[in-house]
Coordinates of C-alpha atoms in Angstrom, one line a residue:
Chain V
M38 CA 112.6 -180.8 138.8
S39 CA 116.3 -179.8 138.3
A40 CA 116.6 -182.4 135.6
L41 CA 113.5 -181.1 133.9
G42 CA 114.8 -177.6 134.1
T43 CA 118.2 -179.0 132.7
W44 CA 116.5 -180.4 129.8
L45 CA 114.2 -177.3 129.1
R46 CA 117.4 -174.9 129.2
A47 CA 119.2 -177.4 126.6
F48 CA 116.0 -177.0 124.4
W49 CA 116.2 -173.4 124.8
G50 CA 119.9 -173.1 124.0
M51 CA 119.4 -175.4 120.7
R52 CA 118.8 -172.1 119.1
H53 CA 122.3 -171.3 119.0
W54 CA 123.5 -174.4 117.8
P55 CA 125.5 -174.9 114.6
V56 CA 123.8 -177.0 111.9
S57 CA 125.9 -180.0 112.3
A58 CA 125.4 -180.1 116.0
L59 CA 121.4 -180.0 115.0
F60 CA 122.0 -182.6 112.6
L61 CA 123.6 -184.9 115.1
R62 CA 121.1 -184.6 117.4
A63 CA 118.3 -185.1 114.6
A64 CA 120.0 -188.4 114.1
M65 CA 120.1 -189.2 117.5
V66 CA 116.2 -188.5 117.9
L67 CA 115.1 -190.3 114.7
A68 CA 117.3 -193.1 113.9
P69 CA 116.3 -195.6 116.9
P70 CA 112.7 -195.1 116.4
A71 CA 112.9 -195.5 112.6
A72 CA 115.0 -198.7 113.1
L73 CA 112.0 -199.6 115.2
L74 CA 109.4 -198.8 112.8
V75 CA 111.3 -200.8 110.0
A76 CA 110.3 -204.1 111.9
G77 CA 107.0 -203.3 110.5
V78 CA 108.0 -204.0 107.0
A79 CA 109.2 -207.3 108.3
G80 CA 105.8 -208.1 109.7
D81 CA 105.5 -206.9 113.3
H82 CA 104.5 -203.5 113.7
P83 CA 105.5 -202.2 116.9
P84 CA 102.9 -200.9 119.4
V85 CA 102.5 -197.2 120.1
T86 CA 103.8 -197.5 123.5
V87 CA 106.9 -199.3 122.6
T88 CA 107.5 -196.5 119.9
I89 CA 106.9 -193.7 122.4
V90 CA 109.5 -195.5 125.0
V91 CA 112.0 -195.6 122.0
A92 CA 111.2 -192.2 121.1
S93 CA 111.8 -190.9 124.6
L94 CA 115.0 -192.5 125.3
S95 CA 116.1 -191.3 122.0
L96 CA 115.3 -187.9 123.0
A97 CA 117.2 -188.4 126.3
F98 CA 120.2 -189.7 124.3
A99 CA 120.1 -186.5 122.2
L100 CA 120.1 -184.4 125.2
A101 CA 122.7 -186.3 127.0
P102 CA 124.9 -188.3 124.6
D103 CA 127.1 -189.9 127.0
S104 CA 124.3 -191.4 129.4
G105 CA 123.0 -194.5 129.3
A106 CA 119.7 -193.5 127.5
G107 CA 121.3 -194.3 124.3
L108 CA 122.2 -197.9 125.4
L109 CA 118.7 -198.2 126.6
A110 CA 117.1 -196.8 123.4
L111 CA 119.3 -199.1 121.2
A112 CA 118.8 -202.1 123.0
S113 CA 115.1 -201.5 123.1
V114 CA 115.1 -201.6 119.3
V115 CA 117.4 -204.8 119.4
A116 CA 115.0 -206.3 121.8
W117 CA 111.9 -205.6 119.5
W118 CA 113.6 -207.1 116.7
T119 CA 113.7 -210.5 118.5
L120 CA 110.3 -210.5 118.7
V121 CA 109.8 -210.5 115.0
G122 CA 108.3 -213.8 114.7
D123 CA 107.5 -214.4 110.9
D124 CA 110.9 -213.3 109.3
G125 CA 113.6 -211.8 111.6
L126 CA 116.2 -211.9 108.4
H127 CA 113.9 -209.7 106.4
P128 CA 116.1 -207.5 104.4
S129 CA 114.6 -204.7 106.4
V130 CA 116.8 -205.7 109.1
L131 CA 119.9 -204.4 107.2
V132 CA 118.2 -200.8 107.2
A133 CA 117.8 -201.1 111.1
A134 CA 121.4 -201.9 111.4
V135 CA 122.4 -198.8 109.5
L136 CA 120.2 -196.7 111.6
L137 CA 121.5 -198.3 114.8
M138 CA 125.0 -197.4 113.5
V139 CA 123.8 -193.8 112.5
A140 CA 122.3 -193.3 116.0
H141 CA 125.6 -194.6 117.5
V142 CA 128.1 -192.8 115.5
A143 CA 126.0 -189.6 116.0
G144 CA 125.8 -189.7 119.8
L145 CA 129.7 -190.5 119.8
L146 CA 130.5 -187.4 117.8
A147 CA 128.0 -185.3 120.1
A148 CA 129.8 -186.5 123.1
Y149 CA 133.1 -185.3 122.2
G150 CA 132.5 -181.8 123.2
P151 CA 130.0 -178.9 124.1
S152 CA 126.8 -178.9 122.3
A153 CA 127.2 -175.3 120.5
V154 CA 130.5 -176.3 118.8
P155 CA 130.4 -177.5 115.2
V156 CA 131.4 -180.8 114.2
D157 CA 135.0 -181.0 113.1
P158 CA 135.2 -182.0 109.6
G159 CA 138.1 -184.3 110.3
L160 CA 136.4 -186.2 113.0
G161 CA 133.0 -186.5 111.2
S162 CA 134.6 -187.8 107.6
L163 CA 136.8 -190.3 110.1
W164 CA 133.7 -191.6 112.0
V165 CA 131.4 -191.7 108.9
G166 CA 134.2 -193.8 107.1
R167 CA 134.4 -196.2 110.1
G168 CA 130.9 -196.4 110.6
A169 CA 130.6 -197.5 106.7
W170 CA 133.3 -199.8 107.0
V171 CA 132.0 -201.9 110.0
L172 CA 128.6 -201.9 108.5
L173 CA 130.0 -203.8 105.6
V174 CA 129.9 -206.9 107.8
A175 CA 126.0 -206.6 108.4
P176 CA 125.0 -207.9 105.0
V177 CA 127.6 -210.5 105.2
V178 CA 126.3 -211.9 108.5
W179 CA 122.9 -211.6 107.0
W180 CA 123.9 -213.6 104.1
V181 CA 125.5 -216.3 106.2
A182 CA 122.6 -216.6 108.6
R183 CA 120.0 -216.6 105.9
A184 CA 121.9 -219.3 104.0
A185 CA 122.4 -221.5 106.9
Q186 CA 118.6 -221.0 108.2
G187 CA 117.0 -224.3 108.2
T188 CA 119.9 -226.3 107.4
D189 CA 121.8 -229.2 109.3
A190 CA 125.0 -227.0 109.6
Q191 CA 122.9 -224.4 111.6
Q192 CA 123.7 -226.3 115.1
A193 CA 127.2 -226.3 114.8
L194 CA 127.3 -222.8 113.6
W195 CA 125.5 -221.5 116.7
Q196 CA 127.9 -223.5 118.8
A197 CA 130.8 -221.9 117.5
G198 CA 129.2 -218.5 117.6
L199 CA 128.2 -219.3 121.3
L200 CA 131.9 -220.0 122.0
V201 CA 133.0 -216.6 120.2
A202 CA 130.5 -214.8 122.1
V203 CA 131.5 -216.0 125.6
L204 CA 135.0 -215.3 124.6
A205 CA 134.3 -211.6 123.4
V206 CA 132.0 -210.9 126.4
A207 CA 134.8 -212.0 128.7
A208 CA 137.4 -209.8 126.9
V209 CA 134.9 -207.0 127.1
G210 CA 134.3 -207.5 130.9
A211 CA 138.2 -207.7 131.5
T212 CA 139.0 -204.5 129.5
L213 CA 136.1 -202.2 130.7
K214 CA 137.7 -202.6 134.4
L215 CA 140.7 -200.6 133.5
P216 CA 143.9 -200.9 135.8
Q217 CA 145.1 -197.4 137.1
A218 CA 146.6 -195.4 134.4
R219 CA 150.5 -195.8 134.5
D220 CA 152.3 -192.4 134.9
D221 CA 154.8 -191.8 132.3
G222 CA 157.1 -190.1 134.9
V223 CA 156.7 -186.7 133.1
G224 CA 155.3 -184.0 135.5
R225 CA 153.7 -181.0 134.8
Chain A
M266 CA 144.3 -187.2 142.2
R267 CA 145.7 -187.7 138.8
P268 CA 142.8 -188.1 136.1
Q269 CA 142.6 -191.5 134.5
W270 CA 141.6 -193.0 131.1
R271 CA 137.9 -194.1 131.6
A272 CA 135.7 -195.9 129.2
T273 CA 133.4 -193.5 127.2
G274 CA 129.7 -193.6 127.0
A275 CA 130.0 -194.8 123.3
L276 CA 132.6 -197.7 124.4
R277 CA 130.1 -198.9 126.8
R278 CA 127.3 -198.7 124.4
S279 CA 128.9 -200.6 121.7
A280 CA 130.5 -203.2 123.9
V281 CA 127.4 -204.0 125.8
L282 CA 125.2 -204.0 122.8
G283 CA 127.9 -205.8 120.5
A284 CA 128.8 -208.7 123.2
G285 CA 125.2 -208.6 124.7
G286 CA 124.0 -209.2 121.3
L287 CA 126.3 -211.7 120.2
A288 CA 125.4 -213.7 123.1
W289 CA 121.6 -213.4 122.9
A290 CA 121.6 -214.4 119.2
V291 CA 123.8 -217.3 120.0
A292 CA 121.9 -218.4 123.1
L293 CA 118.5 -217.8 121.7
G294 CA 119.2 -218.5 118.0
E295 CA 118.3 -215.1 117.0
P296 CA 120.3 -214.3 113.6
A297 CA 118.6 -210.9 113.2
V298 CA 120.1 -209.8 116.6
L299 CA 123.5 -210.8 115.3
V300 CA 122.9 -208.4 112.3
L301 CA 122.0 -205.6 114.2
T302 CA 124.9 -205.9 116.9
V303 CA 127.8 -207.2 115.0
P304 CA 128.7 -203.7 113.5
L305 CA 128.6 -202.2 116.9
L306 CA 131.0 -205.1 118.2
L307 CA 133.3 -204.5 115.8
I308 CA 133.6 -200.8 116.5
S309 CA 134.1 -201.4 120.1
L310 CA 136.9 -203.9 119.6
P311 CA 139.7 -201.4 118.1
A312 CA 138.9 -199.1 120.9
L313 CA 139.5 -201.9 123.6
W314 CA 142.5 -203.2 121.8
R315 CA 143.9 -199.8 121.5
R316 CA 143.2 -198.9 125.1
P317 CA 145.6 -196.3 126.3
R318 CA 148.4 -197.5 128.5
R319 CA 150.0 -194.1 129.6
A320 CA 148.6 -191.0 131.2
P321 CA 149.5 -187.9 129.3
S322 CA 150.7 -184.5 130.6
I323 CA 149.4 -181.3 129.2
E324 CA 150.8 -177.8 129.9
T325 CA 149.4 -174.4 128.6
S326 CA 151.3 -171.5 128.0
L327 CA 150.2 -168.0 126.7
L328 CA 152.5 -166.3 124.0
H329 CA 152.6 -163.1 125.5
A330 CA 152.2 -162.3 129.2
S331 CA 150.6 -158.7 128.5
L332 CA 148.9 -157.3 125.5
R333 CA 146.8 -154.3 124.8
E334 CA 143.0 -154.9 125.1
G335 CA 141.3 -155.8 121.8
E336 CA 144.4 -157.9 120.7
G337 CA 144.7 -161.7 120.9
V338 CA 147.1 -163.9 122.1
S339 CA 147.6 -167.8 121.5
L340 CA 146.9 -170.0 124.4
D341 CA 149.2 -172.9 123.5
L342 CA 148.8 -176.4 124.6
A343 CA 151.7 -178.9 124.8
M344 CA 151.3 -182.5 125.6
R345 CA 153.5 -185.4 126.4
A346 CA 152.8 -188.8 126.0
D347 CA 150.2 -188.1 123.7
D348 CA 150.7 -191.7 121.6
D349 CA 147.3 -192.9 122.7
V350 CA 145.5 -189.6 122.1
E351 CA 143.2 -189.4 119.0
Q352 CA 140.9 -186.7 119.8
I353 CA 141.1 -183.3 122.0
T354 CA 138.4 -181.0 123.6
R355 CA 139.3 -177.4 124.8
V356 CA 137.0 -175.2 126.5
M357 CA 138.2 -172.0 127.8
T358 CA 136.7 -170.8 130.9
P359 CA 134.3 -168.0 130.0
Q360 CA 135.0 -164.4 131.3
R361 CA 133.0 -161.3 130.7
L362 CA 134.7 -159.2 128.1
V363 CA 137.3 -161.9 127.2
V364 CA 136.5 -163.3 123.7
G365 CA 137.7 -167.0 122.9
R366 CA 138.4 -168.0 119.5
P367 CA 137.4 -170.5 117.6
D368 CA 133.7 -170.8 118.5
G369 CA 133.9 -168.6 121.8
G370 CA 137.1 -170.5 122.8
R371 CA 136.1 -174.2 122.2
I372 CA 137.9 -176.8 120.1
V373 CA 136.9 -180.1 119.4
A374 CA 139.3 -181.7 116.8
R375 CA 141.7 -184.8 116.0
W376 CA 145.0 -184.6 117.8
P377 CA 147.0 -182.9 116.9
P378 CA 144.4 -180.0 116.3
P379 CA 145.1 -177.6 113.4
R380 CA 145.0 -174.6 115.6
Q381 CA 145.4 -173.4 119.0
L382 CA 142.8 -171.1 121.2
Q383 CA 143.1 -167.6 120.9
V384 CA 142.1 -165.3 123.7
S385 CA 141.1 -161.7 123.1
P386 CA 140.4 -159.5 126.1
R387 CA 138.0 -156.7 125.3
R388 CA 139.0 -154.3 128.4
W389 CA 142.0 -153.6 130.3
G390 CA 142.8 -155.2 133.4
R391 CA 144.1 -158.4 134.8
V392 CA 142.8 -161.5 133.3
V393 CA 143.2 -164.9 134.3
V394 CA 142.9 -167.5 131.6
G395 CA 141.8 -170.9 132.3
E396 CA 140.4 -173.8 130.4
R397 CA 139.5 -177.5 130.7
V398 CA 140.8 -180.2 128.6
A399 CA 139.4 -183.7 127.6
L400 CA 141.2 -186.2 125.7
T401 CA 140.0 -189.3 123.7
S402 CA 141.6 -192.4 122.8
A403 CA 141.5 -194.1 119.4
W404 CA 138.1 -195.3 118.4
A405 CA 136.6 -193.1 121.1
G406 CA 137.3 -195.7 123.6
F407 CA 138.5 -194.1 126.5
R408 CA 138.5 -190.4 128.0
W409 CA 140.9 -188.5 130.0
G410 CA 139.8 -185.6 131.9
P411 CA 138.3 -183.1 131.8
V412 CA 141.1 -181.6 133.8
A413 CA 142.1 -177.7 134.3
P414 CA 145.5 -176.9 133.6
A415 CA 147.2 -173.9 135.5
D416 CA 145.4 -170.8 134.8
R417 CA 147.8 -168.2 133.1
P418 CA 147.6 -164.5 134.3
L419 CA 147.5 -162.0 131.6
T420 CA 148.1 -158.3 131.8
V421 CA 145.7 -156.3 129.7
L422 CA 147.0 -152.7 128.9
P423 CA 144.9 -150.0 128.2
S424 CA 144.6 -149.2 124.5
A425 CA 145.8 -145.9 123.7
P426 CA 143.5 -144.0 121.3
P427 CA 144.8 -141.9 118.6
Y428 CA 146.3 -139.0 120.3
D429 CA 148.7 -136.4 119.1
S430 CA 149.2 -132.8 120.6
R431 CA 151.1 -130.1 119.0
A432 CA 151.0 -127.6 122.1
E433 CA 153.9 -126.9 124.0
Q434 CA 154.3 -127.9 127.6
P435 CA 153.3 -124.5 129.6
R436 CA 156.2 -124.2 131.8
P437 CA 159.1 -126.5 131.1
K438 CA 161.8 -126.2 133.5
G439 CA 165.2 -128.2 133.7
L440 CA 168.5 -128.2 131.7
V441 CA 167.9 -130.3 129.0
G442 CA 164.9 -131.5 127.4
A443 CA 162.5 -131.5 124.1
H444 CA 160.5 -128.2 125.2
R445 CA 161.2 -124.7 123.9
S446 CA 161.6 -122.6 127.1
T447 CA 160.5 -118.9 127.2
Q448 CA 164.1 -118.2 128.8
P449 CA 167.0 -117.7 126.3
G450 CA 169.6 -120.6 126.5
Q451 CA 171.7 -123.3 124.6
G452 CA 169.0 -124.4 122.0
S453 CA 168.1 -124.4 118.4
E454 CA 165.1 -122.2 118.4
L455 CA 165.9 -118.7 117.3
A456 CA 165.0 -116.1 120.1
G457 CA 166.6 -113.0 118.6
I458 CA 169.8 -111.1 117.7
R459 CA 171.3 -108.6 120.1
A460 CA 174.6 -106.7 120.9
F461 CA 177.4 -108.7 121.8
Q462 CA 177.9 -108.7 125.4
P463 CA 180.8 -110.0 127.6
G464 CA 180.3 -113.7 128.3
D465 CA 178.8 -114.5 124.9
R466 CA 180.2 -117.3 123.0
L467 CA 182.3 -116.3 119.9
R468 CA 180.4 -119.1 117.9
R469 CA 177.1 -117.4 118.2
I470 CA 178.4 -114.1 116.9
N471 CA 176.0 -113.1 113.7
W472 CA 178.7 -112.1 111.0
R473 CA 176.4 -110.9 108.8
V474 CA 174.4 -108.5 111.2
S475 CA 177.8 -107.5 112.6
A476 CA 179.2 -106.3 109.4
R477 CA 176.1 -104.4 108.3
T478 CA 176.0 -102.7 111.9
G479 CA 179.7 -102.4 112.4
T480 CA 179.2 -103.7 116.1
L481 CA 179.2 -107.3 117.2
H482 CA 176.0 -109.0 117.4
T483 CA 175.3 -112.4 118.6
T484 CA 172.2 -114.7 117.8
T485 CA 170.4 -115.8 120.7
T486 CA 168.3 -119.0 121.0
R487 CA 165.8 -120.2 123.5
A488 CA 166.5 -123.1 126.1
E489 CA 165.2 -126.4 125.6
Q490 CA 163.8 -127.8 128.6
D491 CA 162.2 -130.9 129.7
A492 CA 158.7 -130.9 131.4
G493 CA 156.9 -133.2 133.6
L494 CA 153.5 -134.5 133.2
L495 CA 151.3 -135.7 136.4
L496 CA 148.3 -137.6 135.3
V497 CA 145.6 -137.8 138.6
V498 CA 143.0 -140.4 137.6
D499 CA 139.8 -140.4 139.5
L500 CA 139.1 -143.8 140.8
L501 CA 136.2 -142.9 143.3
S502 CA 133.6 -144.2 141.4
E503 CA 132.9 -145.6 138.1
H504 CA 129.7 -144.5 136.0
G505 CA 128.4 -146.2 133.1
A506 CA 128.8 -150.0 131.8
S507 CA 131.8 -150.9 130.1
G508 CA 131.4 -152.9 126.8
G509 CA 134.7 -153.3 126.1
V510 CA 136.9 -152.0 123.2
G511 CA 134.6 -151.0 120.4
G512 CA 131.4 -151.1 122.8
S513 CA 130.4 -148.6 125.2
A514 CA 132.8 -147.1 127.7
S515 CA 132.4 -146.3 131.1
S516 CA 133.8 -143.2 133.0
L517 CA 136.6 -145.5 134.2
D518 CA 137.4 -146.7 130.6
L519 CA 137.5 -143.1 129.4
T520 CA 139.8 -142.1 132.4
V521 CA 142.2 -145.1 131.8
R522 CA 142.7 -145.1 127.9
A523 CA 142.8 -141.0 128.1
A524 CA 145.8 -141.5 130.7
A525 CA 147.3 -144.1 128.7
A526 CA 147.3 -141.8 125.5
L527 CA 148.5 -138.9 127.4
A528 CA 151.4 -141.1 129.0
E529 CA 152.3 -142.6 125.7
H530 CA 152.7 -139.2 124.1
A531 CA 154.5 -137.5 127.0
A532 CA 156.9 -140.5 127.1
A533 CA 157.4 -140.1 123.1
Q534 CA 158.4 -136.6 123.8
G535 CA 160.9 -137.5 126.3
D536 CA 158.9 -135.9 129.2
R537 CA 158.8 -137.3 132.8
V538 CA 155.3 -138.8 133.6
A539 CA 154.0 -139.6 136.9
L540 CA 150.7 -141.2 138.0
K541 CA 148.5 -140.5 141.1
P542 CA 145.4 -142.4 141.5
V543 CA 142.8 -141.1 143.8
G544 CA 140.6 -143.3 145.6
G545 CA 140.0 -146.9 144.6
R546 CA 142.7 -149.7 144.6
A547 CA 145.8 -148.7 142.4
R548 CA 149.5 -147.9 143.1
P549 CA 150.9 -144.7 142.2
V550 CA 153.8 -144.3 140.0
P551 CA 156.6 -141.6 140.5
A552 CA 157.9 -139.4 137.6
G553 CA 160.3 -140.8 135.3
V554 CA 161.2 -141.3 131.6
G555 CA 161.5 -143.8 129.0
R556 CA 160.1 -146.9 127.4
R557 CA 160.4 -148.9 130.3
H558 CA 158.7 -146.4 132.5
L559 CA 155.8 -146.2 130.3
R560 CA 155.4 -150.0 130.6
R561 CA 155.2 -149.4 134.4
V562 CA 152.5 -146.6 134.1
L563 CA 150.4 -148.9 131.9
G564 CA 150.7 -151.6 134.0
A565 CA 149.4 -149.4 136.8
L566 CA 146.7 -148.5 134.8
A567 CA 145.8 -152.0 133.9
D568 CA 145.6 -152.5 137.7
V569 CA 143.2 -149.8 138.7
R570 CA 140.0 -150.6 140.5
P571 CA 137.3 -148.2 141.2
A572 CA 136.5 -147.4 144.9
A573 CA 134.0 -149.3 146.8
S574 CA 132.6 -146.2 148.2
P575 CA 132.8 -142.7 146.5
Y576 CA 133.9 -141.0 149.4
D577 CA 137.0 -143.5 149.6
D578 CA 140.3 -141.9 150.4
A579 CA 139.4 -138.6 148.6
T580 CA 140.1 -136.4 151.7
R581 CA 143.7 -137.8 151.9
L582 CA 144.6 -136.2 148.3
N583 CA 147.8 -134.6 148.7
L584 CA 149.7 -133.9 145.3
R585 CA 153.6 -133.1 145.4
V586 CA 153.9 -131.4 142.1
G587 CA 157.2 -130.8 141.0
A588 CA 158.7 -127.5 139.1
G589 CA 157.9 -127.8 135.1
T590 CA 155.2 -130.4 135.7
T591 CA 151.7 -130.0 134.2
V592 CA 148.9 -131.8 136.0
I593 CA 146.2 -133.2 134.2
I594 CA 143.4 -134.5 136.1
L595 CA 141.0 -137.2 134.4
S596 CA 137.6 -137.4 136.2
P597 CA 133.9 -137.6 135.8
L598 CA 133.8 -134.6 138.3
L599 CA 131.1 -136.3 140.3
A600 CA 133.2 -136.0 143.6
E601 CA 133.9 -132.6 145.3
A602 CA 137.3 -133.5 146.4
I603 CA 138.6 -133.6 142.8
G604 CA 137.1 -130.2 142.1
T605 CA 138.8 -128.9 145.1
T606 CA 142.1 -130.1 144.3
A607 CA 141.8 -128.8 140.7
A608 CA 141.1 -125.5 142.5
T609 CA 143.9 -125.6 144.7
L610 CA 146.6 -126.6 142.1
T611 CA 145.4 -123.7 140.0
R612 CA 145.4 -121.3 142.7
R613 CA 149.1 -122.4 143.4
G614 CA 149.8 -121.5 139.8
I615 CA 150.4 -125.0 138.6
P616 CA 149.3 -125.6 135.1
T617 CA 146.3 -127.8 135.6
V618 CA 143.9 -129.2 133.3
V619 CA 140.9 -131.3 133.9
I620 CA 139.8 -133.9 131.3
D621 CA 136.1 -134.6 131.8
T622 CA 135.4 -138.4 131.5
L623 CA 131.8 -138.7 132.1
P624 CA 130.2 -140.4 129.2
D625 CA 127.9 -138.1 127.3
D626 CA 124.9 -140.5 127.0
L627 CA 124.9 -141.7 130.5
V628 CA 122.0 -142.7 132.4
P629 CA 121.6 -144.4 135.7
D630 CA 120.8 -148.0 135.3
L631 CA 118.8 -149.0 138.4
P632 CA 116.0 -151.0 137.2
D633 CA 114.9 -152.2 140.5
R634 CA 114.6 -148.7 142.1
D635 CA 111.9 -145.9 141.9
Q636 CA 112.8 -144.4 138.5
A637 CA 111.4 -141.0 139.3
L638 CA 113.3 -140.9 142.2
V639 CA 116.6 -142.1 140.4
D640 CA 115.8 -139.4 137.7
L641 CA 115.6 -136.7 140.6
A642 CA 118.8 -137.8 142.0
W643 CA 120.8 -138.1 138.6
R644 CA 119.6 -134.3 138.0
M645 CA 120.5 -133.3 141.2
R646 CA 124.1 -134.9 140.9
R647 CA 124.2 -133.2 137.4
L648 CA 123.6 -129.9 139.1
D649 CA 126.3 -130.2 141.7
R650 CA 128.5 -131.1 139.0
G651 CA 127.4 -128.2 136.9
G652 CA 128.4 -125.9 139.8
V653 CA 131.8 -127.7 140.3
L654 CA 132.5 -126.9 136.6
S655 CA 131.4 -123.3 136.9
A656 CA 133.6 -122.6 139.9
L657 CA 136.6 -124.1 138.1
D658 CA 136.0 -122.0 135.0
A659 CA 135.6 -119.2 137.2
I660 CA 139.2 -119.5 138.8
G661 CA 140.8 -120.2 135.3
C662 CA 141.1 -124.1 135.5
P663 CA 140.2 -125.2 132.2
V664 CA 138.0 -128.3 131.9
V665 CA 137.7 -130.3 128.4
P666 CA 135.9 -133.2 127.4
W667 CA 138.2 -136.2 126.3
R668 CA 138.0 -136.3 122.4
G669 CA 141.2 -138.0 121.6
R670 CA 143.6 -136.1 119.2
G671 CA 144.3 -132.4 120.2
T672 CA 142.1 -132.7 123.4
V673 CA 144.2 -130.4 125.3
D674 CA 145.8 -128.4 122.7
D675 CA 144.1 -125.2 123.0
V676 CA 144.1 -125.2 126.9
M677 CA 147.9 -125.9 126.9
R678 CA 148.4 -122.8 124.8
D679 CA 146.4 -120.8 126.9
L680 CA 148.1 -122.0 129.8
G681 CA 151.6 -121.4 128.3
R682 CA 150.5 -117.8 127.5
R683 CA 149.3 -117.3 130.8
G684 CA 152.6 -118.5 132.3
E685 CA 154.4 -115.9 130.1
Q686 CA 152.4 -113.2 131.8
P687 CA 153.6 -111.7 135.1
R688 CA 152.0 -113.1 138.2
V689 CA 150.9 -111.5 141.3
H690 CA 151.2 -113.6 144.4
S691 CA 148.7 -112.7 147.3

């Protein structure tokens, strides 16, 4: 009941939010379901129940940008794309990748501070640039995967990728468990 | 416990999706997942690579320890070991009648921020300025805080509304000062020309008149004496709601601001100023002169708090008024003790003026009570007050509403004229 009350208060308080904050929330709410629905272009239309689940998670993500709802929403979209049987490498997957990045960056900017504060132009431009930069890799990966599809080199490619993936997961796991921050010796 | 850098939700999201998606794509042979998650993995890698190693230390400070209500002061933040910091969030602790800028006292910006928080108290008093600070490392990887740096006390002095008075103090006394006395003495104001008497100074001889009349005449001047002002502020109760500077004013707001204006004017004239609070929580200030003493009076005014009960301390009112002192009582005149005090002082021949600080448009704000009963009680209270005002008028104690510049001019002149008349002590 209290969680529902918190959400209702958050909805009511949106009236006073600046346009940039509303824009971020709109991106967080709409981008994951849109990335899901784009799979329909590739041939597999998501059922209504899945769409509702993703939309609900996206809504929760917009209300609590630092929570795990965002991870679940984005993971649900990625999971659905694994079920796209006919052509997983349809060009529409690039659109989905962009939408996922938009949702992620919007959530990241929204989590910086209180909801009613407008987005700092410096931070906004910084993250738009970063997002656009890392998105450049998506068409490259898509093109390589598309080129390697159905060839003999695909097996070796996946094995190399597996090794990289294991190392990356190990590195991420080791880093997230951060040791105690060292005191620099300067007291307040 | 010292705050530590912790992974942000964004880093968890991008790292888990990126790494998990990569593993999933490789294990299950799903290239589409790779396309979707590799950008997220790439965004998490620099955040992990540049994870912070040192805990920063922050310290906030106010540019000034005291200011006038309505003015603003910068709440500066200094940070050491800020190498790992990319972004800062500052949120001022919200308080009634304290305005924060920008965006209500909230800053979300890249480090270092282009501007500091600004604090602008809208009402006199003591304010404790606090805030919470959170920092984010490069690529939004790790967050430090939010932490609350030490609160900063701020004294908000009452703003003195424009006030000036051209009336002289009714009965100045003493050897030196800025006020023209009714008595002859060493001054610059011409009192008259009279025949020379033994003891007169030779440099006072008026040669022109002496030559014309054939006998020695001297120019006499009025003495210039100092005066004192005793401000009696009624803290027995507060009536009306305070909306801060530029908003609605409660009776206590009017009292404190009027007292500040009168004290400033008197101090500028070189007069002695004393402050005597009645009821409530406040400290009296003995008579003194100068800018430093004025700061003391204003500081005491900033400290006043209304009494919990309207009958608090009223019976122990004992005013010691020195010679040459004018008493100005600032009160909404809803307590009988104040009227009694004003009447007693007037009967003792002490120049006394009452400044009425009850807001004109005041109506009781008791929504949870029977309105008919509230209206009746308020009318009875106003009738009592009317009786006090009539009684004061009958004994010659002037009561004027506070209207800023020139509020007490007319009554001061009346009191001055009255002081020059012979008095009969009964």
